[in-house]
Tab-separated table of C-alpha atoms and ligand atoms in Angstrom:
chain	number	residue	atom	x	y	z
A	6	MET	CA	42.919	-102.315	-51.186
A	7	THR	CA	42.698	-100.239	-47.881
A	8	ASP	CA	41.159	-96.821	-47.040
A	9	ASN	CA	44.286	-95.889	-47.115
A	10	ASP	CA	44.841	-95.961	-50.407
A	11	PHE	CA	42.650	-93.819	-51.605
A	12	ALA	CA	41.107	-89.842	-51.120
A	13	VAL	CA	37.898	-90.882	-50.281
A	14	ARG	CA	36.038	-94.298	-50.199
A	15	VAL	CA	31.813	-94.515	-49.436
A	16	ARG	CA	30.811	-97.068	-48.410
A	17	GLY	CA	26.543	-98.155	-48.212
A	18	LEU	CA	25.678	-94.288	-47.926
A	19	VAL	CA	22.157	-93.520	-47.530
A	20	LYS	CA	19.811	-90.730	-47.056
A	21	ARG	CA	16.262	-90.329	-45.815
A	22	TYR	CA	13.907	-87.479	-45.583
A	23	PRO	CA	10.958	-87.973	-43.973
A	24	ASP	CA	9.088	-88.519	-47.692
A	25	LYS	CA	12.164	-89.379	-49.566
A	26	VAL	CA	15.737	-91.571	-49.955
A	27	ALA	CA	17.810	-89.453	-51.482
A	28	VAL	CA	20.828	-91.718	-50.674
A	29	ALA	CA	20.487	-95.175	-51.695
A	30	GLY	CA	22.979	-96.801	-51.007
A	31	VAL	CA	26.320	-95.093	-53.012
A	32	ASP	CA	29.907	-96.237	-52.888
A	33	LEU	CA	33.049	-94.156	-53.616
A	34	ASP	CA	36.365	-94.651	-54.624
A	35	ILE	CA	38.257	-91.963	-55.635
A	36	HIS	CA	42.133	-92.136	-55.411
A	37	HIS	CA	45.145	-89.624	-54.689
A	38	GLY	CA	44.600	-86.387	-56.761
A	39	GLU	CA	42.262	-87.920	-59.632
A	40	VAL	CA	39.210	-85.976	-60.684
A	41	PHE	CA	36.263	-87.272	-60.091
A	42	ALA	CA	32.765	-86.294	-61.779
A	43	LEU	CA	28.920	-86.956	-59.898
A	44	LEU	CA	25.921	-87.059	-63.205
A	45	GLY	CA	22.715	-87.558	-63.057
A	46	PRO	CA	19.361	-85.821	-63.914
A	47	ASN	CA	17.705	-83.254	-60.727
A	48	GLY	CA	16.897	-85.376	-57.744
A	49	ALA	CA	18.929	-88.062	-58.072
A	50	GLY	CA	20.836	-87.561	-55.326
A	51	LYS	CA	24.112	-86.160	-56.493
A	52	THR	CA	24.334	-82.770	-54.155
A	53	THR	CA	23.170	-84.925	-50.901
A	54	THR	CA	26.356	-87.358	-51.494
A	55	LEU	CA	28.550	-84.219	-51.852
A	56	ARG	CA	27.604	-82.978	-48.944
A	57	ALA	CA	27.825	-86.223	-46.558
A	58	VAL	CA	31.690	-86.123	-48.728
A	59	CYS	CA	31.881	-82.591	-45.996
A	60	GLY	CA	29.845	-83.459	-43.491
A	61	MET	CA	27.580	-81.522	-43.957
A	62	VAL	CA	24.495	-84.245	-44.068
A	63	ARG	CA	24.438	-86.959	-41.523
A	64	THR	CA	23.777	-89.679	-43.582
A	65	ALA	CA	23.907	-93.518	-42.551
A	66	GLY	CA	27.587	-95.335	-44.398
A	67	ARG	CA	30.502	-94.433	-43.817
A	68	VAL	CA	33.341	-92.216	-45.316
A	69	ALA	CA	36.732	-91.660	-45.096
A	70	PHE	CA	39.008	-89.226	-46.693
A	71	ARG	CA	42.732	-90.162	-46.980
A	72	GLY	CA	42.294	-93.252	-44.601
A	73	ARG	CA	40.014	-91.317	-41.956
A	74	ASP	CA	36.634	-91.866	-41.073
A	75	LEU	CA	34.867	-88.922	-40.197
A	76	THR	CA	31.805	-90.120	-39.113
A	77	GLY	CA	30.856	-88.057	-36.221
A	78	LEU	CA	33.443	-85.561	-37.194
A	79	ALA	CA	32.247	-81.588	-37.978
A	80	THR	CA	32.206	-79.723	-41.028
A	81	GLU	CA	34.954	-77.796	-40.116
A	82	LYS	CA	37.487	-80.676	-38.008
A	83	ILE	CA	36.794	-81.502	-41.882
A	84	ALA	CA	38.064	-78.388	-43.626
A	85	ARG	CA	40.973	-78.390	-41.779
A	86	LEU	CA	42.097	-82.253	-42.512
A	87	GLY	CA	42.311	-81.348	-46.148
A	88	ILE	CA	38.573	-80.705	-48.029
A	89	ALA	CA	37.075	-78.193	-49.774
A	90	HIS	CA	33.929	-77.373	-50.636
A	91	VAL	CA	32.495	-74.951	-53.343
A	92	PRO	CA	28.976	-75.134	-52.653
A	93	GLU	CA	26.577	-74.646	-55.368
A	94	GLY	CA	25.582	-70.606	-54.793
A	95	ARG	CA	29.427	-69.903	-54.287
A	96	GLY	CA	29.281	-69.269	-51.048
A	97	THR	CA	31.670	-65.960	-51.084
A	98	PHE	CA	30.833	-62.985	-48.780
A	99	GLY	CA	29.389	-60.138	-51.055
A	100	GLY	CA	30.099	-57.207	-48.832
A	101	LEU	CA	34.105	-57.751	-47.639
A	102	THR	CA	36.436	-57.650	-50.805
A	103	VAL	CA	38.032	-59.936	-53.204
A	104	ALA	CA	41.361	-59.865	-50.379
A	105	GLU	CA	39.351	-60.402	-48.075
A	106	ASN	CA	37.373	-63.290	-48.955
A	107	LEU	CA	40.847	-64.903	-49.846
A	108	ARG	CA	42.183	-64.698	-46.634
A	109	LEU	CA	39.220	-66.059	-44.853
A	110	GLY	CA	39.922	-69.040	-46.839
A	111	ALA	CA	43.408	-69.446	-45.290
A	112	TYR	CA	41.230	-70.408	-42.203
A	113	GLY	CA	43.145	-68.830	-39.478
A	114	ARG	CA	46.562	-69.768	-40.756
A	115	LYS	CA	49.606	-67.611	-40.636
A	116	ASP	CA	52.827	-68.916	-42.343
A	117	GLY	CA	52.590	-68.602	-46.693
A	118	VAL	CA	49.509	-66.903	-46.865
A	119	GLN	CA	50.718	-63.650	-49.188
A	120	GLN	CA	52.975	-66.393	-51.327
A	121	ASP	CA	49.657	-68.251	-51.753
A	122	LEU	CA	47.297	-64.707	-52.228
A	123	ASP	CA	50.151	-63.815	-55.167
A	124	PHE	CA	50.060	-67.374	-56.415
A	125	TRP	CA	45.959	-67.733	-56.945
A	126	TYR	CA	46.236	-62.973	-58.211
A	127	GLY	CA	48.680	-65.354	-61.057
A	128	THR	CA	46.138	-67.719	-62.053
A	129	PHE	CA	43.145	-65.606	-61.734
A	130	PRO	CA	43.992	-62.085	-63.227
A	131	ARG	CA	40.795	-60.860	-63.061
A	132	LEU	CA	40.592	-61.330	-59.079
A	133	ALA	CA	43.676	-60.001	-58.871
A	134	GLU	CA	42.740	-56.602	-61.143
A	135	ARG	CA	39.693	-56.832	-58.612
A	136	ARG	CA	41.438	-57.057	-55.175
A	137	GLU	CA	39.600	-54.524	-53.614
A	138	GLN	CA	36.366	-54.505	-54.967
A	139	PRO	CA	33.245	-56.372	-52.890
A	140	ALA	CA	32.736	-59.685	-53.815
A	141	GLY	CA	29.435	-58.785	-54.485
A	142	SER	CA	29.891	-56.871	-57.214
A	143	LEU	CA	32.013	-59.397	-59.406
A	144	SER	CA	29.773	-61.279	-62.618
A	145	GLY	CA	28.876	-64.743	-61.814
A	146	GLY	CA	32.213	-66.379	-64.058
A	147	GLU	CA	34.365	-63.535	-61.453
A	148	GLN	CA	32.796	-65.359	-58.269
A	149	GLN	CA	32.693	-68.576	-59.166
A	150	MET	CA	36.402	-68.072	-59.750
A	151	LEU	CA	36.180	-65.985	-56.177
A	152	ALA	CA	34.664	-69.188	-54.693
A	153	VAL	CA	37.073	-71.894	-56.376
A	154	ALA	CA	40.223	-70.174	-55.553
A	155	ARG	CA	39.357	-69.208	-51.769
A	156	ALA	CA	38.299	-72.613	-50.634
A	157	LEU	CA	42.195	-73.149	-52.521
A	158	MET	CA	43.667	-70.967	-50.194
A	159	CYS	CA	43.151	-73.256	-47.481
A	160	ARG	CA	45.364	-75.436	-49.099
A	161	PRO	CA	42.691	-78.962	-49.520
A	162	ALA	CA	44.309	-82.191	-50.847
A	163	LEU	CA	40.045	-83.022	-52.262
A	164	LEU	CA	38.011	-79.954	-53.630
A	165	LEU	CA	34.113	-80.842	-53.973
A	166	LEU	CA	32.663	-78.743	-56.529
A	167	ASP	CA	28.515	-78.194	-56.413
A	168	GLU	CA	27.665	-77.148	-59.729
A	169	PRO	CA	30.831	-74.909	-60.418
A	170	SER	CA	28.306	-74.306	-64.441
A	171	LEU	CA	25.470	-73.174	-62.541
A	172	GLY	CA	23.605	-70.441	-63.605
A	173	LEU	CA	26.694	-69.378	-66.315
A	174	ALA	CA	27.803	-68.257	-69.690
A	175	PRO	CA	28.893	-70.946	-72.029
A	176	MET	CA	31.707	-69.284	-72.740
A	177	VAL	CA	32.240	-68.897	-68.859
A	178	VAL	CA	31.906	-72.175	-68.311
A	179	ARG	CA	34.645	-73.523	-70.443
A	180	GLU	CA	36.616	-70.404	-68.864
A	181	VAL	CA	35.914	-71.865	-64.909
A	182	PHE	CA	36.598	-74.909	-66.615
A	183	ALA	CA	39.484	-74.245	-67.989
A	184	VAL	CA	41.292	-72.811	-64.507
A	185	LEU	CA	40.350	-76.118	-63.075
A	186	ARG	CA	42.435	-77.956	-65.722
A	187	GLU	CA	45.017	-75.273	-64.490
A	188	ILE	CA	44.378	-76.123	-61.084
A	189	ARG	CA	44.178	-80.083	-61.657
A	190	ALA	CA	48.016	-80.388	-64.173
A	191	GLY	CA	49.410	-77.793	-61.614
A	192	GLN	CA	48.627	-78.467	-59.030
A	193	GLY	CA	47.453	-82.449	-58.423
A	194	THR	CA	44.342	-81.391	-56.302
A	195	GLY	CA	42.086	-83.814	-56.147
A	196	MET	CA	38.235	-83.077	-57.081
A	197	LEU	CA	35.013	-84.311	-56.551
A	198	VAL	CA	32.848	-82.060	-59.198
A	199	VAL	CA	29.163	-82.129	-59.339
A	200	GLU	CA	28.038	-81.098	-62.749
A	201	GLN	CA	24.670	-80.661	-65.095
A	202	ASN	CA	27.071	-80.306	-67.373
A	203	ALA	CA	27.812	-84.028	-68.132
A	204	ALA	CA	30.164	-82.505	-71.603
A	205	LEU	CA	32.483	-80.566	-69.597
A	206	ALA	CA	32.490	-82.708	-66.858
A	207	LEU	CA	33.617	-85.638	-68.459
A	208	GLU	CA	36.823	-83.178	-70.384
A	209	LEU	CA	37.856	-82.274	-66.920
A	210	ALA	CA	38.066	-86.414	-64.776
A	211	ASP	CA	39.356	-89.035	-64.800
A	212	THR	CA	36.054	-90.738	-63.374
A	213	ALA	CA	32.817	-90.252	-63.505
A	214	HIS	CA	29.690	-92.337	-61.757
A	215	VAL	CA	25.649	-91.670	-63.342
A	216	LEU	CA	23.515	-91.533	-60.126
A	217	GLU	CA	20.163	-92.380	-60.833
A	218	ALA	CA	17.497	-91.943	-57.505
A	219	GLY	CA	20.264	-92.745	-55.497
A	220	ARG	CA	22.017	-95.334	-56.841
A	221	THR	CA	24.676	-95.742	-58.641
A	222	VAL	CA	23.870	-96.973	-62.196
A	223	LEU	CA	27.418	-96.423	-64.667
A	224	ALA	CA	29.999	-96.014	-63.119
A	225	GLY	CA	34.248	-96.019	-64.966
A	226	PRO	CA	36.406	-94.515	-66.462
A	227	ALA	CA	35.428	-91.443	-67.727
A	228	ALA	CA	35.975	-91.332	-71.501
A	229	GLU	CA	34.236	-94.693	-71.203
A	230	ILE	CA	30.961	-93.161	-69.776
A	231	ARG	CA	31.632	-90.243	-72.591
A	232	ALA	CA	31.212	-93.123	-75.133
A	233	GLU	CA	28.018	-94.683	-73.763
A	234	ASP	CA	24.882	-95.003	-75.659
A	235	SER	CA	22.811	-93.946	-72.872
A	236	VAL	CA	24.699	-91.366	-71.733
A	237	ARG	CA	25.040	-89.540	-74.585
A	238	ARG	CA	21.231	-89.403	-75.284
A	239	ALA	CA	20.438	-88.377	-71.925
A	240	TYR	CA	23.327	-85.947	-71.067
A	241	LEU	CA	25.662	-85.311	-74.228
A	242	GLY	CA	22.969	-85.248	-76.703
A	243	SER	CA	24.121	-87.114	-79.647
B	326	LIG	P1	20.402	-81.378	-58.214
B	326	LIG	O1	20.920	-81.356	-59.720
B	326	LIG	O2	18.644	-80.663	-58.865
B	326	LIG	O3	20.882	-80.310	-57.694
B	326	LIG	P2	20.482	-84.133	-56.851
B	326	LIG	O4	21.180	-85.038	-57.598
B	326	LIG	O5	22.137	-83.380	-56.316
B	326	LIG	O6	19.782	-82.789	-58.075
B	326	LIG	P3	20.121	-83.748	-54.533
B	326	LIG	O7	20.023	-83.049	-54.131
B	326	LIG	O8	20.663	-85.137	-53.312
B	326	LIG	O9	19.684	-84.276	-56.384
B	326	LIG	O10	18.941	-84.108	-53.980
B	326	LIG	C1	17.852	-86.066	-54.330
B	326	LIG	C2	16.421	-85.769	-53.054
B	326	LIG	O11	16.212	-85.327	-52.109
B	326	LIG	C3	15.506	-84.780	-53.973
B	326	LIG	O12	14.244	-85.573	-54.909
B	326	LIG	C4	15.205	-83.358	-53.111
B	326	LIG	O13	14.651	-82.538	-52.871
B	326	LIG	C5	15.587	-83.961	-51.333
B	326	LIG	N1	15.967	-83.276	-50.730
B	326	LIG	C6	17.265	-83.371	-50.883
B	326	LIG	N2	17.527	-82.535	-49.714
B	326	LIG	C7	16.675	-82.865	-48.433
B	326	LIG	C8	16.170	-81.518	-47.792
B	326	LIG	N3	16.408	-81.336	-46.669
B	326	LIG	N4	14.409	-82.040	-47.428
B	326	LIG	C9	13.433	-83.078	-48.074
B	326	LIG	N5	14.464	-83.625	-49.743
B	326	LIG	C10	15.424	-83.753	-49.379
């Protein structure tokens, strides 16, 4: 298998901070169109790994996207190659309207922007109803939907989602994950998801890795990870 056979291939990822090794040699193989979940306790290195894929964190080791080495590329360049990032805390512009936020997601693209807007308003009817409202006035769940829709406006091949459930009520979390499943089924968009809610992440994912102290301690198909006793005890509460 070569890098071209994968959406993302990570080899020997290491991130050292002065007082801490955040990631201590992580390898990932993410297939085209698959949903890949990174699980693990606080401080395990999940967010750092995700940020390395979109160039937000400089690391040792190698990250390739569809066969292309991303080493040294700026985040904007990586975004243009087809990786969209939905950061923890969402990163929408509160003073801009929903529609303005979504148009920003199209990244200066002129063609097909209105069609894409109409399409995503169809998927996210609550955003359609609130299109002229400032993003800052939306509920937490609506802001998360907006962050996802904005990322999709750049037609990514891969969506990076950092804790999409964070701070949301359980019912809203289920709604967000239902939309992610819909997007995955409809668009075939690949996803790398960092998530504390292991049960939901494992329902959505094809493959999962469990990180602890910067290393992968468990890797495999999501169904197998879900059945692991250690995962059930630590993350699934059963
Ligand atoms: P969480 O689930 O709590 O978000 P995580 O698994 O995503 O955790 P990371 O955010 O990747 O973990 O952090 C891994 C470790 O690296 C943590 O101990 C964190 O404190 C440390 N770390 C992350 N960023 C920095 C930084 N900029 N400077 C120093 N240490 C950092």
